[in-house]
Coordinates of C-alpha atoms in Angstrom, one line a residue:
M76 CA 22.8 146.8 13.9
N77 CA 22.3 145.5 17.5
V78 CA 20.6 142.1 17.3
E79 CA 19.0 140.5 20.4
Y80 CA 19.5 136.8 20.6
N81 CA 16.8 135.6 22.9
I82 CA 16.0 132.0 24.0
G83 CA 12.9 131.1 22.1
R84 CA 13.7 133.3 19.0
V85 CA 13.5 131.7 15.6
C86 CA 16.6 132.0 13.4
V87 CA 17.9 130.9 10.0
S88 CA 21.4 129.5 9.4
R89 CA 23.3 131.6 6.9
A90 CA 26.5 129.7 6.8
G91 CA 27.6 126.1 7.0
H92 CA 26.2 122.8 5.8
D93 CA 22.8 123.7 7.3
K94 CA 22.6 127.0 5.4
G95 CA 19.0 128.1 5.0
E96 CA 17.6 125.8 7.7
I97 CA 15.3 127.1 10.3
F98 CA 16.1 126.7 14.0
M99 CA 15.2 127.9 17.5
I100 CA 17.7 129.4 19.9
I101 CA 17.6 127.3 23.0
G102 CA 20.7 128.5 24.8
L103 CA 23.3 131.3 24.9
Q104 CA 26.8 130.1 25.5
N105 CA 28.4 133.5 25.4
E106 CA 28.2 136.6 23.3
N107 CA 29.6 134.8 20.3
Y108 CA 27.9 131.4 20.4
L109 CA 24.3 130.2 20.4
L110 CA 22.8 126.8 21.0
I111 CA 20.2 126.0 18.4
S112 CA 17.8 123.1 17.8
D113 CA 15.1 122.2 15.3
G114 CA 13.6 119.3 17.3
K115 CA 14.2 116.8 14.5
R116 CA 17.8 116.5 13.3
R117 CA 19.2 118.7 16.1
K118 CA 17.6 117.5 19.3
I119 CA 17.5 119.4 22.6
D120 CA 19.9 117.0 24.3
K121 CA 22.5 117.7 21.5
P122 CA 22.0 121.2 20.2
K123 CA 24.1 122.8 17.4
K124 CA 26.7 125.2 18.7
K125 CA 26.7 128.1 16.1
K126 CA 28.4 131.4 15.9
A127 CA 25.9 134.3 16.4
R128 CA 27.1 136.0 13.3
H129 CA 26.2 132.9 11.2
V130 CA 22.4 133.1 11.9
I131 CA 19.8 135.6 11.0
C132 CA 17.2 136.2 13.7
Q133 CA 13.6 136.2 12.5
K134 CA 10.7 138.2 14.0
E135 CA 9.0 135.1 15.4
Y136 CA 9.5 134.6 19.1
F137 CA 7.9 132.0 21.4
P138 CA 8.0 133.2 25.0
E139 CA 6.1 130.0 26.1
I140 CA 9.0 127.9 24.7
A141 CA 11.5 130.1 26.5
Q142 CA 9.6 129.6 29.8
K143 CA 9.6 125.8 29.2
I144 CA 13.3 125.8 28.5
S145 CA 14.0 127.8 31.7
A146 CA 11.8 125.4 33.7
G147 CA 13.5 122.3 32.1
C148 CA 10.3 120.8 30.8
I149 CA 10.8 121.3 27.0
T150 CA 10.5 118.5 24.5
D151 CA 11.7 118.2 20.9
S152 CA 8.1 118.1 19.7
D153 CA 7.4 121.5 21.3
I154 CA 10.2 123.0 19.2
S155 CA 9.3 121.3 16.0
K156 CA 5.6 122.2 16.3
A157 CA 6.5 125.9 17.0
L158 CA 8.8 125.9 14.0
K159 CA 6.1 124.5 11.7
T160 CA 4.0 127.6 12.3
C161 CA 6.8 129.8 11.1
E162 CA 7.2 130.9 7.5
D163 CA 9.8 128.8 5.8
P164 CA 12.6 131.1 4.5
R165 CA 13.4 128.7 1.7
Q166 CA 9.9 129.0 0.3
T167 CA 9.8 132.8 0.1
T168 CA 10.5 134.5 -3.2
K169 CA 12.0 137.9 -3.6
E170 CA 9.8 140.3 -5.5
D171 CA 11.4 143.6 -6.5

């Protein structure tokens, strides 16, 4: 499965001490590492460096956030507000 890691895409950590937490991709270091932030614990000025295989990309994508990141005028509150609109993966229940 070929996954696109875009700046502005919402992802969920699937490994590490932050497992299950929701983040936004704010940078691509190389093909193996992403820079992620949630605007609260992980601020934009000190994002989390995470292996790409340790996150699950979600369908939510915020192109306006990606534009702000490329313009350099993004704030932590922009990211946290956008993430609040996303469905929390920890609250979903599996129904078979």
